[in-house]
PDB file of C-alpha atoms in Angstrom:
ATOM      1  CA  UNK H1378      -2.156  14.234  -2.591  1.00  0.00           C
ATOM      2  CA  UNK H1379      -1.746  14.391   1.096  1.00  0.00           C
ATOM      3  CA  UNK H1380       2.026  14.456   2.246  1.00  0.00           C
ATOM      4  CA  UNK H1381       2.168  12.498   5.733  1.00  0.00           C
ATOM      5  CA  UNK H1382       5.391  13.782   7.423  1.00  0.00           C
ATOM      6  CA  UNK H1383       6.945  11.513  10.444  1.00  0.00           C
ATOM      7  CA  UNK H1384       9.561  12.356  12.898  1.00  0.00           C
ATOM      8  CA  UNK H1385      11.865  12.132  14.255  1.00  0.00           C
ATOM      9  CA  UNK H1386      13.303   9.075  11.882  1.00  0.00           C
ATOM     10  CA  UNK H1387      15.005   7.468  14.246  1.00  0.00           C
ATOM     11  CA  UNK H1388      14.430   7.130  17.744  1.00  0.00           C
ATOM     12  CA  UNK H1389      17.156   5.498  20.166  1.00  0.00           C
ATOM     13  CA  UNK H1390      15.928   4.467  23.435  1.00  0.00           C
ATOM     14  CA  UNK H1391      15.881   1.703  25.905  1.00  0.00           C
ATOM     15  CA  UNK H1392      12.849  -0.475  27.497  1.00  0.00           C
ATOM     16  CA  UNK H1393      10.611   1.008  29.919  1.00  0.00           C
ATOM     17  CA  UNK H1394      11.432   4.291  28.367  1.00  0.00           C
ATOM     18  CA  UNK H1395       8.681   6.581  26.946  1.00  0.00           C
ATOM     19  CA  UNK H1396       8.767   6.620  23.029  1.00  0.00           C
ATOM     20  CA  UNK H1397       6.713   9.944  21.017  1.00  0.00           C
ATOM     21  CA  UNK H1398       6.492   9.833  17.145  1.00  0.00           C
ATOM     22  CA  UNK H1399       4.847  12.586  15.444  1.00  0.00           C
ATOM     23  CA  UNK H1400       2.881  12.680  11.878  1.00  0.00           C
ATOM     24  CA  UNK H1401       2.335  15.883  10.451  1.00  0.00           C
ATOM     25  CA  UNK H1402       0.069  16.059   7.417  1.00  0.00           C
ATOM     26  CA  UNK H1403      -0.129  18.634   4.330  1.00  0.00           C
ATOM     27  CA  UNK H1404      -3.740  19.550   4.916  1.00  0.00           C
ATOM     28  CA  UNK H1405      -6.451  18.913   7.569  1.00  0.00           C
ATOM     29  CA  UNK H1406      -7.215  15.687   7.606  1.00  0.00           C
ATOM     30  CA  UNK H1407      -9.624  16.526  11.093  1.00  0.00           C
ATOM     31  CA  UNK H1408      -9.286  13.171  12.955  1.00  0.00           C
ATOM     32  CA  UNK H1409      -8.992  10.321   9.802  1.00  0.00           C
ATOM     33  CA  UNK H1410      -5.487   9.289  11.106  1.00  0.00           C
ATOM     34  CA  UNK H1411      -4.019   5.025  11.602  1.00  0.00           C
ATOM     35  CA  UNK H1412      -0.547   3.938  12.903  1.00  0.00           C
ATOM     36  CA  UNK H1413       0.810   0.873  12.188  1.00  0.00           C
ATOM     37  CA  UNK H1414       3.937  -1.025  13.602  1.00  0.00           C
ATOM     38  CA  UNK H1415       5.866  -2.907  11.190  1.00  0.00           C
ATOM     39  CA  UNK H1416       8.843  -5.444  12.066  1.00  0.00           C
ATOM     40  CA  UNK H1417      11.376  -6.840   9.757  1.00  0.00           C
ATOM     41  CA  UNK H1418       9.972  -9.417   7.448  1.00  0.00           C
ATOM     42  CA  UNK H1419       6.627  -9.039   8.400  1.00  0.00           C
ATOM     43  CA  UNK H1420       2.925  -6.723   7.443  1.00  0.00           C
ATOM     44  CA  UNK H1421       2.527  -4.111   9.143  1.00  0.00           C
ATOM     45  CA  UNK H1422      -0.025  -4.555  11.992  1.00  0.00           C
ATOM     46  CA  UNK H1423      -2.630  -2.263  13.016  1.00  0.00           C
ATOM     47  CA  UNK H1424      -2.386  -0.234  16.183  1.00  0.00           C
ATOM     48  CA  UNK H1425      -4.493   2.682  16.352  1.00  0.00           C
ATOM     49  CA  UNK H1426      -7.451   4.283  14.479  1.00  0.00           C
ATOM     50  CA  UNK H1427      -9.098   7.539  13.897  1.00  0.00           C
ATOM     51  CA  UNK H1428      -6.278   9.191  16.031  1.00  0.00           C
ATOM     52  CA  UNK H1429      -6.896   7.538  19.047  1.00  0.00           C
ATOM     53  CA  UNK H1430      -9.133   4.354  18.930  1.00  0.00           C
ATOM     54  CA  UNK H1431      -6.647   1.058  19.705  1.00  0.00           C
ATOM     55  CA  UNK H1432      -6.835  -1.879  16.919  1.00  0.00           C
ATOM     56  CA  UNK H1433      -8.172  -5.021  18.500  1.00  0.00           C
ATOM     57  CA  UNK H1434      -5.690  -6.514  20.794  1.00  0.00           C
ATOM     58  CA  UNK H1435      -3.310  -3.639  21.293  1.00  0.00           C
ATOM     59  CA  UNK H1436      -2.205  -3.219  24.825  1.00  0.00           C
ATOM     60  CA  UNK H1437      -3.277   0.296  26.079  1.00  0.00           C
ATOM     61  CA  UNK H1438       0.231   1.239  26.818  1.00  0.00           C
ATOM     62  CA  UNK H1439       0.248   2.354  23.127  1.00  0.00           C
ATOM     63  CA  UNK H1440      -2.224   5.772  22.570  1.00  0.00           C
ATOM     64  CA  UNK H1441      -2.623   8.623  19.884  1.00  0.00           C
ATOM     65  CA  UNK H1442      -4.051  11.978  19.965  1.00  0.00           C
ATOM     66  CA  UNK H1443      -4.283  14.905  17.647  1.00  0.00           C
ATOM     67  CA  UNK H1444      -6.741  16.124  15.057  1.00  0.00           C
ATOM     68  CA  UNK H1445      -6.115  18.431  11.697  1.00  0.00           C
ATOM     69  CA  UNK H1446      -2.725  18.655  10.927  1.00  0.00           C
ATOM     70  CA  UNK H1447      -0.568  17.125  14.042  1.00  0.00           C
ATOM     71  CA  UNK H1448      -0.627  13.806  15.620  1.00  0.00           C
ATOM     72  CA  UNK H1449       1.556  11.897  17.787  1.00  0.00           C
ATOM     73  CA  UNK H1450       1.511   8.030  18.670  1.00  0.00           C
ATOM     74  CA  UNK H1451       2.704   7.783  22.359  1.00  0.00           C
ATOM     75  CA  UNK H1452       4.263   4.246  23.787  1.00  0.00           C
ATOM     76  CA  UNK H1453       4.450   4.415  27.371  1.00  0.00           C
ATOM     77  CA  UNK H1454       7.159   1.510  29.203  1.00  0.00           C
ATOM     78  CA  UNK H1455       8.697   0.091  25.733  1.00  0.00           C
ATOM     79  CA  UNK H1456       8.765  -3.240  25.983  1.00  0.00           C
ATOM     80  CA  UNK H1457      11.491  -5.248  23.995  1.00  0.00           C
ATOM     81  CA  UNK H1458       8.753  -6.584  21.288  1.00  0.00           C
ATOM     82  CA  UNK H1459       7.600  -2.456  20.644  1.00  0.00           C
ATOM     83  CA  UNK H1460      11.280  -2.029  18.782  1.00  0.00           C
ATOM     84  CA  UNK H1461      10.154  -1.563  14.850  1.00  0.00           C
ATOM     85  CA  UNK H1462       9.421   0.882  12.290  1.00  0.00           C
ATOM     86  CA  UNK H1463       5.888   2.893  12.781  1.00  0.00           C
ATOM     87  CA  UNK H1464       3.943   4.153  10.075  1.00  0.00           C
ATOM     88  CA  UNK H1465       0.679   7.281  10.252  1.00  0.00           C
ATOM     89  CA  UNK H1466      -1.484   6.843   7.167  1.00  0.00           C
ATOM     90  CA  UNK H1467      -4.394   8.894   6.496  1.00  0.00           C
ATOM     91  CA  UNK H1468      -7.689   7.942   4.748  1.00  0.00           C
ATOM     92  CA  UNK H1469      -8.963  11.464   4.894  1.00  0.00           C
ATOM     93  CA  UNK H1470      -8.959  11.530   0.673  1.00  0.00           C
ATOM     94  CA  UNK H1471      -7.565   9.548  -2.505  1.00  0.00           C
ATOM     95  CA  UNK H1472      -4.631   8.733  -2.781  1.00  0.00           C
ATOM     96  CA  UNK H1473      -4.392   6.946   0.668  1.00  0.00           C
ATOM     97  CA  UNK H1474      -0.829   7.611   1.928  1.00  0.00           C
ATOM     98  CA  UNK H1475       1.687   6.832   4.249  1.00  0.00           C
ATOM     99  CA  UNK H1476       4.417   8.928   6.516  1.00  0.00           C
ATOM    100  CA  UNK H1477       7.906   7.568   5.209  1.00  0.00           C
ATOM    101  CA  UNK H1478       7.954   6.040   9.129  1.00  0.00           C
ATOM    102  CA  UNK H1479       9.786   6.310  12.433  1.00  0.00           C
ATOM    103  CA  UNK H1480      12.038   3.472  13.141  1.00  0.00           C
ATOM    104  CA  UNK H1481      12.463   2.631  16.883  1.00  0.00           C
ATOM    105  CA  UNK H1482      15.463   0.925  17.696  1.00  0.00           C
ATOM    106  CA  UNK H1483      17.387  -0.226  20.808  1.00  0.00           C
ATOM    107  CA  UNK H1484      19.580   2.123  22.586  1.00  0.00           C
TER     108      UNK H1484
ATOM    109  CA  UNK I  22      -8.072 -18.429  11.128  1.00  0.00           C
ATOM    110  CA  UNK I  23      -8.539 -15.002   9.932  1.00  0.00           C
ATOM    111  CA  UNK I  24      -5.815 -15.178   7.297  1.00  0.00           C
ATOM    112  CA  UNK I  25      -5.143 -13.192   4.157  1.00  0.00           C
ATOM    113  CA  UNK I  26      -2.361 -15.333   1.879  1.00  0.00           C
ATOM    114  CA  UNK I  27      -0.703 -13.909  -1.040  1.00  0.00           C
ATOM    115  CA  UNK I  28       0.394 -15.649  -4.460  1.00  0.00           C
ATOM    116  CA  UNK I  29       1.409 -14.992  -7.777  1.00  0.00           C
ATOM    117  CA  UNK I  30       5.081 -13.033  -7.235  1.00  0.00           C
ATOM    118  CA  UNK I  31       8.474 -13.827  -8.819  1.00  0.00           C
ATOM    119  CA  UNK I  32      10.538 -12.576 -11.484  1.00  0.00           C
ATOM    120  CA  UNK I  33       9.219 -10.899 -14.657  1.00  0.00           C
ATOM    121  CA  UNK I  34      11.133  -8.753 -17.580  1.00  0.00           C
ATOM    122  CA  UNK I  35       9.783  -5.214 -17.863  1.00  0.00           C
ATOM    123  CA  UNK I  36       6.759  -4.713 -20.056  1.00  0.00           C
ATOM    124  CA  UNK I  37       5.644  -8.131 -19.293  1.00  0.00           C
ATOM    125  CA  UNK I  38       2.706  -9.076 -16.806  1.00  0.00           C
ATOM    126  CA  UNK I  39       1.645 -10.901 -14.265  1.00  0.00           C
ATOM    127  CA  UNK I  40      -1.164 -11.423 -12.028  1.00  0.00           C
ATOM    128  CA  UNK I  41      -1.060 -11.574  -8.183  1.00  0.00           C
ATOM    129  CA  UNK I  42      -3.867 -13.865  -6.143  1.00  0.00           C
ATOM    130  CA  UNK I  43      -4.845 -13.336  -2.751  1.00  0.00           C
ATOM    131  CA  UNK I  44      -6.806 -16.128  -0.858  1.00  0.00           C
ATOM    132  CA  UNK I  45      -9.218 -14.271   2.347  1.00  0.00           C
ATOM    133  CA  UNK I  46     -10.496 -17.167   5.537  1.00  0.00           C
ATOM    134  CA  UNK I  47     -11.974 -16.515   8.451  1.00  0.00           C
ATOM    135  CA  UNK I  48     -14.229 -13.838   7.856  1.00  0.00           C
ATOM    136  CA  UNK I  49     -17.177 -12.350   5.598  1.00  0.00           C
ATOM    137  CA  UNK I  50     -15.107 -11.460   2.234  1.00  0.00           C
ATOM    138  CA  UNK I  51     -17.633 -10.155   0.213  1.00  0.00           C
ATOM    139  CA  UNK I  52     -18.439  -7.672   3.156  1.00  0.00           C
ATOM    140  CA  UNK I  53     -15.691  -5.828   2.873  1.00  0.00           C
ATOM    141  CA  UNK I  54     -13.453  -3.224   0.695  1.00  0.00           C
ATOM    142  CA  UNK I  55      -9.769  -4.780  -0.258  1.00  0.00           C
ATOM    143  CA  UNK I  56      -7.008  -2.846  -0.919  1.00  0.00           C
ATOM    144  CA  UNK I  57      -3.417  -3.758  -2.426  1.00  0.00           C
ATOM    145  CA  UNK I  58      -0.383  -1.813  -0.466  1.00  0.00           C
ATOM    146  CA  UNK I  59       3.043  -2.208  -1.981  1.00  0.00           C
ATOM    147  CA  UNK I  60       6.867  -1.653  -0.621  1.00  0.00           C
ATOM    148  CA  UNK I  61       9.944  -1.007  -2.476  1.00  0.00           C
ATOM    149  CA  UNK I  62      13.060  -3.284  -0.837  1.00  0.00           C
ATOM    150  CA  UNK I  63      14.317  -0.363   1.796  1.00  0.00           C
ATOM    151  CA  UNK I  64      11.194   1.890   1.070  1.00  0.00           C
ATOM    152  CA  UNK I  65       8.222   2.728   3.002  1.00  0.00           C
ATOM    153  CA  UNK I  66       4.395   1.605   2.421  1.00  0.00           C
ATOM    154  CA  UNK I  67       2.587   2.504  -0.740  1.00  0.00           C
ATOM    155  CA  UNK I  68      -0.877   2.421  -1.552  1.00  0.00           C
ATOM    156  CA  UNK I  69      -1.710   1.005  -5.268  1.00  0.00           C
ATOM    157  CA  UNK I  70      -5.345   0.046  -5.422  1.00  0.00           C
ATOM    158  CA  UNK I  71      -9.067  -0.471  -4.089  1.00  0.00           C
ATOM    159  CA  UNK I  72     -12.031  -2.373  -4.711  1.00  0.00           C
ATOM    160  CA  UNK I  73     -15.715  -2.180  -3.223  1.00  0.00           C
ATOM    161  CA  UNK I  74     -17.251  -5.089  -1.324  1.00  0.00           C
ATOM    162  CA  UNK I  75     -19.005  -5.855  -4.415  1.00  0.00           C
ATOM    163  CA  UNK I  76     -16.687  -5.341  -7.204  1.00  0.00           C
ATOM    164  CA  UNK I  77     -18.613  -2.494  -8.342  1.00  0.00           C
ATOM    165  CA  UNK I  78     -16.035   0.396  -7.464  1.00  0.00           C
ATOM    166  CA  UNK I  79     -12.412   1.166  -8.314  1.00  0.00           C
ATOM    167  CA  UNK I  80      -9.347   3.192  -7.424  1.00  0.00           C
ATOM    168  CA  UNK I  81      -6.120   3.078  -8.382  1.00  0.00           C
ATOM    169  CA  UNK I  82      -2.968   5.708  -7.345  1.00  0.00           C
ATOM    170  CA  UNK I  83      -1.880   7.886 -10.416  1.00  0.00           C
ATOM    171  CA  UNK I  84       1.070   5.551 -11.196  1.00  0.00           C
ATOM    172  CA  UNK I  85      -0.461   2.775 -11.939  1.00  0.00           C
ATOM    173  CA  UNK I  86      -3.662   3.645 -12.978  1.00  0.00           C
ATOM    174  CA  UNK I  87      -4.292   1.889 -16.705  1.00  0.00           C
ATOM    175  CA  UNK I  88      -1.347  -0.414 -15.953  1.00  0.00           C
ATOM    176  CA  UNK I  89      -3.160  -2.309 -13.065  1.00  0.00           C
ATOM    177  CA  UNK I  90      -6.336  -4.010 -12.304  1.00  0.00           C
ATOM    178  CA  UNK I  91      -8.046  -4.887  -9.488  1.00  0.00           C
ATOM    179  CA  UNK I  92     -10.816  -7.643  -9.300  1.00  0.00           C
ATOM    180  CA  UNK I  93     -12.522 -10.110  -6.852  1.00  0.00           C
ATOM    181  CA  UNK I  94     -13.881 -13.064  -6.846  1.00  0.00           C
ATOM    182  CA  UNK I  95     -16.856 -12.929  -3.625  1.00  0.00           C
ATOM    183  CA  UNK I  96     -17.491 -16.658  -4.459  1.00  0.00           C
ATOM    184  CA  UNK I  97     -13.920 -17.545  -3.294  1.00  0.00           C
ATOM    185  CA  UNK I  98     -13.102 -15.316  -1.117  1.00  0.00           C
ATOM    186  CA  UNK I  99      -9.891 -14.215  -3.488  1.00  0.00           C
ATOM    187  CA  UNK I 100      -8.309 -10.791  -4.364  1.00  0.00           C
ATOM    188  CA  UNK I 101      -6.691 -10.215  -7.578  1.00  0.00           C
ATOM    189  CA  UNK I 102      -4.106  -7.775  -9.013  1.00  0.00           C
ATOM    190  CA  UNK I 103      -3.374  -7.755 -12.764  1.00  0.00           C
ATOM    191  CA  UNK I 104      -0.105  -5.776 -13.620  1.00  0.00           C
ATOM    192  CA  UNK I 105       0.463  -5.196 -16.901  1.00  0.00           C
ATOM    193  CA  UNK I 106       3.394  -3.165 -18.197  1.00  0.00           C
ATOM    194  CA  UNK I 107       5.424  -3.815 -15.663  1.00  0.00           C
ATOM    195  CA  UNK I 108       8.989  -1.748 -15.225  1.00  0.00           C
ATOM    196  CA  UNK I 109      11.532  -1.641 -12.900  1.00  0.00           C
ATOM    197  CA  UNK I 110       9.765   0.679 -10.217  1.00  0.00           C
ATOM    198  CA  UNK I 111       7.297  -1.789  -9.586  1.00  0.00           C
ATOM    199  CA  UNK I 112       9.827  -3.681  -8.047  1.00  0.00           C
ATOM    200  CA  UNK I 113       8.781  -4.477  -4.194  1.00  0.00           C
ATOM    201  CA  UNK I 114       6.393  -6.598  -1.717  1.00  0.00           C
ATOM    202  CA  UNK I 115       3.014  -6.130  -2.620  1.00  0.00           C
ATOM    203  CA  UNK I 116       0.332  -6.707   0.067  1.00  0.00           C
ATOM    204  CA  UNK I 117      -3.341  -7.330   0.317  1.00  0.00           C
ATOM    205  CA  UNK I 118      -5.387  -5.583   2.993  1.00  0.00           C
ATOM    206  CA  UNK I 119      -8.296  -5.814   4.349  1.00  0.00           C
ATOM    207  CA  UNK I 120     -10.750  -2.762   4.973  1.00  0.00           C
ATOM    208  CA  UNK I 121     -11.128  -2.082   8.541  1.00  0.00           C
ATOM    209  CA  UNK I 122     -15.073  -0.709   8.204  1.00  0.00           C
ATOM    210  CA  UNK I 123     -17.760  -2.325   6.124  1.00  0.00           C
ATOM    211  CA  UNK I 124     -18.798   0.883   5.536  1.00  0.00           C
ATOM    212  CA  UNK I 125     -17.777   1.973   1.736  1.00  0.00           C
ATOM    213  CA  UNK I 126     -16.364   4.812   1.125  1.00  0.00           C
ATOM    214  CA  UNK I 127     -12.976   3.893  -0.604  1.00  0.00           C
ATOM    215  CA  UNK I 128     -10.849   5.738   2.247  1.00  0.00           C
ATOM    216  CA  UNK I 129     -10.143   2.918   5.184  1.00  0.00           C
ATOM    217  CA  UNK I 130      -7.614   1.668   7.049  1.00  0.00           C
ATOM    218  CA  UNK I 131      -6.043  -1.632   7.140  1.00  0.00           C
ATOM    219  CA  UNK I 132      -6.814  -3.882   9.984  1.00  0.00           C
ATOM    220  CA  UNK I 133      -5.714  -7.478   8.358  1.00  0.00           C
ATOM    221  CA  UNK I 134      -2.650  -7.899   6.192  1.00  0.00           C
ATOM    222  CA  UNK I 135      -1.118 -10.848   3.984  1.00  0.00           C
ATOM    223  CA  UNK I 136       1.633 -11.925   4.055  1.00  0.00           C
ATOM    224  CA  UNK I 137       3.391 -10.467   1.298  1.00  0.00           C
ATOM    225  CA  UNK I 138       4.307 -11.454  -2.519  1.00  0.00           C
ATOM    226  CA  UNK I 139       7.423  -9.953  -3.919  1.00  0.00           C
ATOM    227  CA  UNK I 140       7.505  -8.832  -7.539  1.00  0.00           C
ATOM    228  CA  UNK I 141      10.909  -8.340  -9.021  1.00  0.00           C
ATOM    229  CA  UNK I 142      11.190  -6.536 -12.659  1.00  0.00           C
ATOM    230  CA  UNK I 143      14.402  -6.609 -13.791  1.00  0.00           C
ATOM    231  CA  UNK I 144      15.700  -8.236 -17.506  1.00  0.00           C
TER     232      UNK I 144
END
């Protein structure tokens, strides 16, 4: 199984700041990499794809990059709705998993 | 609307069963893959099950693999999720997904989520 680690696990910060979560995973998983954004009480929602393809409807202040082992999900100018807990999951093999997530809260 | 709706949770003794619905709109159903995610109260995402566009391929994680079962029903658009066995660990907010490629290959992402049924095991 393919560990997905996230950090940091909390991240403090204030609007218009710039927020970086990374996702480190167990073994190469070359580019096969999804974030999601989840809020209290609701699914998670889709952001970004294959490491750095946006989900329909995301605004392009939210971006990924990495490949292999390291990725990081970048939201540039938080804005007050961007506060939640994100999740990396992988679909590189079976079992699909998840990082345990980065919660970004208010500072 | 493009809607994925959840039914079937509640309350249920451990080593009893129970089956979980979930109703797809709004787009192709038997097109695509369908997954069920689950989350502990307080816990992170978990992924429990898959099933081909066509009902003709399975996967289930380790722990509940021979407890579970996933089905479809491509004439009305509806997701299933038999859990048999149940115990106290399966206690959380399971989730129906959609695939995000028609493409199979069993390994996707999630692009459409329901809304959530919670399952609570407990006597």
């Amino acid at each position: 199984e393919i560990v997905l680690t996230q950090s940091p696990a909390t991240l403090s910060l204030s609007p218009g700041e710039r927020a970086t979560l990374s996702c480190r995973a167990s073994q190469s998983i070359y580019n096969y990499l999804a974030w999601y954004q989840q809020k209290p009480g609701q699914a998670p929602r889709l952001l970004l794809y294959d490491a750095s393809n946006r989900a329909t409807g995301i605004p392009a202040r939210f971006s990924g990059s990495g490949s292999g082992t390291a990725f990081t999900l970048t939201i540039s100018n938080l804005e007050p709705e961007d506060f939640g807990i994100y999740y990396c999951q992988q679909r590189s093999s079976r079992p699909l998993t998840f990082g345990g997530g980065t919660k970004v809260e208010i500072k | 609307q493009v809607q994925l709706v959840e039914s079937g949770g509640g309350v249920v003794q451990p080593g009893k069963s129970l089956r979980l619905s979930c109703a797809a709109s709004g787009f192709t159903f038997s097109n695509y893959g369908m997954h069920w995610v689950r989350q502990a109260p307080g816990k992170g995402l978990e992924w429990m099950a898959v099933i081909a566009y066509d009902g003709g391929n399975k996967y289930y994680t380790d722990s509940v693999q021979g407890r579970f079962t996933i089905s479809r029903d491509n004439s009305n658009s509806t997701l299933f999720l038999q859990m048999n066995s149940l115990r106290p660990e399966d206690t959380a907010v399971y989730y129906c997904a959609k695939s995000h490629s028609t493409t199979w290959y069993g390994l996707d992402y999630f692009d459409l989520w329901g809304q959530g049924s919670l399952v609570t095991v407990s006597s």
